[in-house]
Amino acid sequence: MTTKIDTGTRRSGVRHGRRMLVAAAGAALTLASVTACGGGSGGGKVADGFTQAPQGGGKLTVWVDSTRLAAAQLYQKEHPAVKLDIVTYDGDANGSNYLQTKVSLFNRTGSGWPDVVFSSQNNEATWAVSAGFAAPLDKGLVDPGVLSGFAPGANTPCTVDGTVYCLRNDLSQTVLWYNAPLMKQWGYSVPTTWEQYQQLGEKVATEHPGYLVGSVGDSYAPEVYMWASKCGANQVTGAKAVTVNTTSDACTKMATLLDTLIKDGTMSKSSVFSSDFDKNDAAKVLMMPGPAWYGSAVFQGTFKTPSGQITASPMPQWEGDSSPSVGNVGGGTWLLSAHSKDLKDATDFLTWVSTSDDYQGKVSPGYPAYMPAAKTWLAQQGASGYYAGDPAPALQAAAGQAWLGWGYPQYSQEAIWAATMTPQITAGKTIASQLPAWQTAIANYAKADGYQVTTQ
Amino acid sequence: MTSSPPQNARASAALANRRAVWPGRAGHGFVAAYVVLLVAFGVVPTVYAIYFAFTDSGNQFAGLSNFISVASDFRFLPAIGHVAVYLVCWLASLVVFVVGLTLLLHRVASQGVSRALRFVYYIPGALAGAASVMVWLFMLDPTVSPIGFLLRAMGFDTFGQVVAPGNMPILLTMIAFWTGAGGWIVVMYGALNNISPEIIEAARIDGAGPWQIARRIQIPLLRKWIVYMVVLAFAGGTQLFVEPQLLSQASNGVAGRDYSLNQLSYDFAFQNNNVNTAAAISVELLLVGLCVAGVFVARSGFFDAD
């Protein structure tokens, strides 16, 4: 046993020494934070703003979620010369932290990192940079012309200290999806304000009970409703500073609206991805605020809503608010590993998958963050024949309206809402009454991740 | 006529000499592989965890600071509460139902259904832990569950209602019981078979009924096995992880991902990149498990010779 302890200590010492060496080199290059935890990329040249692993080529390992599997397969089809190892994982959905967990382990073992990885979470850069995983992209790897083609602010979640560490997949701005033939048949107008939205919901409860105007049952609820309402639950004010205020007027009036519609039965408490929603409610959606990808992924894919029914209009706004605001649900990012031994092919894959017309413009279910591809995508949506009317104008208008007060911290707002608020809503508590508990939960998780928290 | 020892006799003598030099070597051979695995995957990781628990990220001695960090974390006390409630439900149901079902199984042995029942009890235990939970994810969703009518009759219309935080101890107990109890029933059944038929027969002649035989003879003679089961189930229960983790994933986070102490440890290690604090939780769980096992073993006379 003594021998084993000595071995462990010696190994630790070796690792410690190596870490010190790498850290010293990193400090000289003002990249200490990138290299200190990396542990495995040393030995290569310094180029493109980071210490690169020795380039040896070989198989390119890409991690994607099931939705992005089509992207990797299409790339493989178009680039048969590149040897791809496509691995599917949960895409870090709902803040599962799978990627962070694995990278942490790879950092310890010094190998195993994927070359390129997709994550449905926009906050990956908050840890991936300090963990030494994400490679800087705007220091030479990715062409500046490509980077400038992304929508304004699209790569903000990927930017740390002015350097871009990932590329945004899609924007995921929220719009109001609605069933156009039903609205027409029942003589309803599409609401343009939240006040009208609530009134229409109450009217539907009386005139067409069973039909829904939205859902608050899944973890996206805060991003669809609270973000759009400019509720300051998630105001990141610095690298490790956040202001949390869930009891402002912007929060309470949206919470009260949701509570009213939940009570009336027109706001579902089930997740749109649950089997009970699919069975009982999918055919009874009159309206549903949701991200750009709801159109094809949820209505066409999951709900199997027939063509000619669904289209989108701009997200409602509060009466008197002159600056329109929408929320954002995911969007996803592509990261390139600083440990990649085939940066040329990895960069090519990363660039292709986030900008190509063939995937982003024609196949991707979400609104591309890369503007030229977005044009193709919008044209495809309009020409698809699925929608009751062209959703492009609403989607295009919302693309630049995501409220900037909602930040991208290390912790997952979706996971906190799911664990803190959803059970209470399911149990019959009002959202308004739980806003202080939500604030406490956010503050606690933020502090646990090392954030300085200000509450108001 | 000269005589010399036959060939096989010399060989036997040599073998006897070797046995005398190293008696019981076959036994050593049998346990050697286990000991190697125990050291590699039990002792060394434990020592490594203790080392981590008392050092910081710079490998400097950190005293009790990691333990203080754990104790002051807002998730720690709730996680202890969750695990404690679960353990009470799990251990109570395990003892009552495993012993009860074993006695029942033993009682119907003569009726020819015992073998079939033992097989049925054992099937769930043959499934890996994660696979068992996956089965339960379907069982607990009223929309797709084969027992959906029962769930709806109890007022549960959605999966979200079923996995509400207040229901978690019961759900986790059901999953753990379904997964692990079958194996224990088979073990207890074997122990019951070791009770001399003469003792049971004598009790019967003295007028004891099935209940009295169970209470006065069978359960007392099963005591050591029950203690053994409780000790292992307690240690396993404190390490609750797979069930709440999968329920959390399946419920889109409604069942929180820091429900149990092991989940919290996992979060510390991989969410906060704080392996040292994660190790402190592991060491605390180890100590609790050892103390409880010590108390049970000492008070039950587990190692006393019969």
Short mmCIF file of N, CA, C and O in Angstrom, two decimals, chain A residues 64-76 78-79 118 167-170 293 296-297 331-334 348-370 372-374 376-378 380-381:
data_model
loop_
_atom_site.label_atom_id
_atom_site.label_comp_id
_atom_site.label_asym_id
_atom_site.label_seq_id
_atom_site.Cartn_x
_atom_site.Cartn_y
_atom_site.Cartn_z
N VAL A 64 -21.49 15.46 -32.03
CA VAL A 64 -22.72 16.18 -32.39
C VAL A 64 -23.89 15.59 -31.63
O VAL A 64 -23.83 14.45 -31.16
N ASP A 65 -24.97 16.37 -31.50
CA ASP A 65 -26.20 15.80 -30.97
C ASP A 65 -26.96 15.15 -32.13
O ASP A 65 -26.53 15.23 -33.28
N SER A 66 -28.07 14.52 -31.83
CA SER A 66 -28.76 13.76 -32.88
C SER A 66 -29.25 14.68 -34.00
O SER A 66 -29.28 14.29 -35.16
N THR A 67 -29.61 15.93 -33.64
CA THR A 67 -30.10 16.86 -34.67
C THR A 67 -28.99 17.26 -35.63
O THR A 67 -29.21 17.45 -36.82
N ARG A 68 -27.78 17.40 -35.10
CA ARG A 68 -26.66 17.84 -35.92
C ARG A 68 -25.94 16.67 -36.60
O ARG A 68 -24.95 16.86 -37.31
N LEU A 69 -26.44 15.46 -36.38
CA LEU A 69 -25.83 14.29 -37.03
C LEU A 69 -25.88 14.45 -38.55
O LEU A 69 -24.93 14.11 -39.26
N ALA A 70 -26.99 15.02 -39.03
CA ALA A 70 -27.16 15.22 -40.47
C ALA A 70 -26.04 16.13 -41.02
O ALA A 70 -25.57 15.93 -42.15
N ALA A 71 -25.62 17.10 -40.22
CA ALA A 71 -24.58 18.02 -40.66
C ALA A 71 -23.27 17.27 -40.87
O ALA A 71 -22.61 17.43 -41.91
N ALA A 72 -22.90 16.47 -39.89
CA ALA A 72 -21.63 15.73 -39.98
C ALA A 72 -21.68 14.73 -41.14
O ALA A 72 -20.68 14.56 -41.87
N GLN A 73 -22.82 14.08 -41.30
CA GLN A 73 -22.95 13.09 -42.38
C GLN A 73 -22.87 13.76 -43.76
O GLN A 73 -22.28 13.23 -44.68
N LEU A 74 -23.47 14.95 -43.85
CA LEU A 74 -23.43 15.66 -45.13
C LEU A 74 -22.01 16.11 -45.45
O LEU A 74 -21.56 16.03 -46.60
N TYR A 75 -21.30 16.56 -44.41
CA TYR A 75 -19.90 16.97 -44.62
C TYR A 75 -19.09 15.77 -45.11
O TYR A 75 -18.28 15.88 -46.04
N GLN A 76 -19.33 14.63 -44.48
CA GLN A 76 -18.61 13.42 -44.86
C GLN A 76 -18.88 13.06 -46.33
O GLN A 76 -17.97 12.68 -47.06
N GLU A 78 -19.76 15.11 -48.71
CA GLU A 78 -19.16 16.10 -49.62
C GLU A 78 -17.64 16.11 -49.55
O GLU A 78 -16.99 16.68 -50.42
N HIS A 79 -17.08 15.54 -48.48
CA HIS A 79 -15.63 15.53 -48.31
C HIS A 79 -15.18 14.10 -48.02
O HIS A 79 -14.72 13.79 -46.92
N PHE A 118 -20.25 20.08 -31.15
CA PHE A 118 -21.42 20.94 -31.11
C PHE A 118 -22.01 20.91 -29.71
O PHE A 118 -22.07 19.86 -29.07
N LEU A 167 -18.19 29.26 -32.74
CA LEU A 167 -19.05 29.85 -33.76
C LEU A 167 -20.49 29.46 -33.47
O LEU A 167 -20.79 28.29 -33.17
N ARG A 168 -21.34 30.42 -33.58
CA ARG A 168 -22.76 30.18 -33.28
C ARG A 168 -23.40 29.37 -34.40
O ARG A 168 -23.15 29.63 -35.58
N ASN A 169 -24.21 28.41 -34.03
CA ASN A 169 -24.90 27.58 -35.02
C ASN A 169 -26.14 28.28 -35.56
O ASN A 169 -26.30 28.48 -36.75
N ASP A 170 -27.05 28.64 -34.63
CA ASP A 170 -28.27 29.34 -35.06
C ASP A 170 -28.68 30.35 -34.01
O ASP A 170 -28.17 30.33 -32.88
N TRP A 293 -36.64 27.53 -34.32
CA TRP A 293 -36.60 26.11 -34.70
C TRP A 293 -37.86 25.35 -34.33
O TRP A 293 -38.01 24.18 -34.69
N SER A 296 -39.99 23.87 -37.72
CA SER A 296 -39.73 22.57 -38.36
C SER A 296 -39.52 21.48 -37.32
O SER A 296 -39.99 20.35 -37.50
N ALA A 297 -38.81 21.79 -36.23
CA ALA A 297 -38.47 20.73 -35.28
C ALA A 297 -39.67 20.29 -34.44
O ALA A 297 -39.87 19.09 -34.20
N GLY A 331 -29.66 27.74 -29.54
CA GLY A 331 -28.95 28.28 -30.68
C GLY A 331 -27.72 27.44 -30.97
O GLY A 331 -27.41 27.14 -32.11
N GLY A 332 -27.06 27.07 -29.91
CA GLY A 332 -25.95 26.14 -30.09
C GLY A 332 -24.68 26.77 -30.62
O GLY A 332 -24.70 27.83 -31.26
N THR A 333 -23.58 26.15 -30.28
CA THR A 333 -22.27 26.65 -30.70
C THR A 333 -21.39 25.49 -31.15
O THR A 333 -21.58 24.36 -30.72
N TRP A 334 -20.45 25.82 -32.01
CA TRP A 334 -19.45 24.85 -32.46
C TRP A 334 -18.10 25.27 -31.88
O TRP A 334 -17.68 26.41 -32.05
N ASP A 348 -11.70 23.43 -41.20
CA ASP A 348 -12.52 23.36 -42.41
C ASP A 348 -13.92 22.82 -42.06
O ASP A 348 -14.93 23.34 -42.53
N PHE A 349 -13.95 21.79 -41.22
CA PHE A 349 -15.23 21.23 -40.80
C PHE A 349 -16.05 22.26 -40.03
O PHE A 349 -17.23 22.48 -40.29
N LEU A 350 -15.38 22.92 -39.09
CA LEU A 350 -16.05 23.93 -38.25
C LEU A 350 -16.65 25.04 -39.11
O LEU A 350 -17.80 25.44 -38.92
N THR A 351 -15.85 25.52 -40.05
CA THR A 351 -16.31 26.61 -40.91
C THR A 351 -17.46 26.15 -41.79
O THR A 351 -18.48 26.84 -41.92
N TRP A 352 -17.28 24.97 -42.38
CA TRP A 352 -18.33 24.45 -43.27
C TRP A 352 -19.65 24.26 -42.52
O TRP A 352 -20.72 24.68 -42.98
N VAL A 353 -19.55 23.65 -41.35
CA VAL A 353 -20.77 23.26 -40.66
C VAL A 353 -21.54 24.46 -40.12
O VAL A 353 -22.75 24.40 -39.93
N SER A 354 -20.84 25.56 -39.89
CA SER A 354 -21.54 26.72 -39.34
C SER A 354 -21.90 27.75 -40.41
O SER A 354 -22.64 28.70 -40.13
N THR A 355 -21.40 27.57 -41.64
CA THR A 355 -21.67 28.60 -42.66
C THR A 355 -22.23 28.06 -43.98
O THR A 355 -22.77 28.85 -44.76
N SER A 356 -22.09 26.78 -44.23
CA SER A 356 -22.38 26.31 -45.59
C SER A 356 -23.87 26.41 -45.93
O SER A 356 -24.73 26.14 -45.10
N ASP A 357 -24.10 26.77 -47.15
CA ASP A 357 -25.48 26.81 -47.63
C ASP A 357 -26.09 25.42 -47.68
O ASP A 357 -27.27 25.24 -47.41
N ASP A 358 -25.25 24.45 -48.03
CA ASP A 358 -25.75 23.08 -48.17
C ASP A 358 -26.33 22.56 -46.87
O ASP A 358 -27.32 21.83 -46.87
N TYR A 359 -25.69 22.89 -45.73
CA TYR A 359 -26.27 22.44 -44.46
C TYR A 359 -27.08 23.56 -43.81
O TYR A 359 -28.29 23.43 -43.63
N GLN A 360 -26.42 24.67 -43.45
CA GLN A 360 -27.11 25.72 -42.70
C GLN A 360 -28.29 26.29 -43.50
O GLN A 360 -29.35 26.55 -42.96
N GLY A 361 -28.08 26.50 -44.79
CA GLY A 361 -29.13 27.12 -45.59
C GLY A 361 -30.26 26.18 -45.95
O GLY A 361 -31.42 26.58 -45.97
N LYS A 362 -29.93 24.90 -46.18
CA LYS A 362 -30.95 24.00 -46.76
C LYS A 362 -31.42 22.88 -45.84
O LYS A 362 -32.47 22.29 -46.07
N VAL A 363 -30.62 22.52 -44.84
CA VAL A 363 -30.97 21.36 -44.00
C VAL A 363 -31.24 21.74 -42.55
O VAL A 363 -32.14 21.19 -41.90
N SER A 364 -30.49 22.67 -42.01
CA SER A 364 -30.57 23.00 -40.59
C SER A 364 -32.00 23.38 -40.18
O SER A 364 -32.67 24.14 -40.88
N PRO A 365 -32.46 22.86 -39.03
CA PRO A 365 -33.81 23.23 -38.58
C PRO A 365 -33.88 24.63 -37.99
O PRO A 365 -34.96 25.21 -37.88
N GLY A 366 -32.73 25.20 -37.62
CA GLY A 366 -32.72 26.50 -36.96
C GLY A 366 -32.28 27.63 -37.89
O GLY A 366 -31.70 27.40 -38.96
N TYR A 367 -32.56 28.85 -37.47
CA TYR A 367 -32.23 30.06 -38.24
C TYR A 367 -30.72 30.27 -38.18
O TYR A 367 -30.17 30.56 -37.11
N PRO A 368 -30.00 30.12 -39.30
CA PRO A 368 -28.53 30.19 -39.27
C PRO A 368 -28.03 31.53 -38.72
O PRO A 368 -28.56 32.58 -39.07
N ALA A 369 -26.99 31.43 -37.92
CA ALA A 369 -26.38 32.65 -37.40
C ALA A 369 -25.54 33.33 -38.47
O ALA A 369 -25.26 34.52 -38.38
N TYR A 370 -25.14 32.55 -39.48
CA TYR A 370 -24.33 33.09 -40.58
C TYR A 370 -25.28 33.70 -41.60
O TYR A 370 -26.12 33.01 -42.17
N PRO A 372 -25.39 34.98 -44.78
CA PRO A 372 -25.68 34.49 -46.15
C PRO A 372 -26.49 33.18 -46.12
O PRO A 372 -27.40 32.99 -46.93
N ALA A 373 -26.16 32.31 -45.18
CA ALA A 373 -26.91 31.04 -45.08
C ALA A 373 -28.33 31.30 -44.60
O ALA A 373 -29.27 30.59 -44.97
N ALA A 374 -28.47 32.32 -43.75
CA ALA A 374 -29.81 32.66 -43.24
C ALA A 374 -30.74 33.07 -44.38
O ALA A 374 -31.93 32.76 -44.39
N THR A 376 -30.62 32.00 -47.49
CA THR A 376 -31.02 30.76 -48.16
C THR A 376 -32.07 30.03 -47.33
O THR A 376 -33.06 29.52 -47.84
N TRP A 377 -31.83 29.99 -46.01
CA TRP A 377 -32.72 29.26 -45.09
C TRP A 377 -34.12 29.87 -45.11
O TRP A 377 -35.12 29.15 -45.19
N LEU A 378 -34.17 31.20 -45.07
CA LEU A 378 -35.48 31.87 -45.09
C LEU A 378 -36.21 31.61 -46.40
O LEU A 378 -37.42 31.36 -46.41
N GLN A 380 -35.82 29.02 -48.22
CA GLN A 380 -36.25 27.60 -48.17
C GLN A 380 -37.54 27.46 -47.37
O GLN A 380 -38.44 26.72 -47.75
N GLN A 381 -37.61 28.18 -46.22
CA GLN A 381 -38.80 28.10 -45.37
C GLN A 381 -40.03 28.57 -46.14
O GLN A 381 -41.08 27.94 -46.10
#
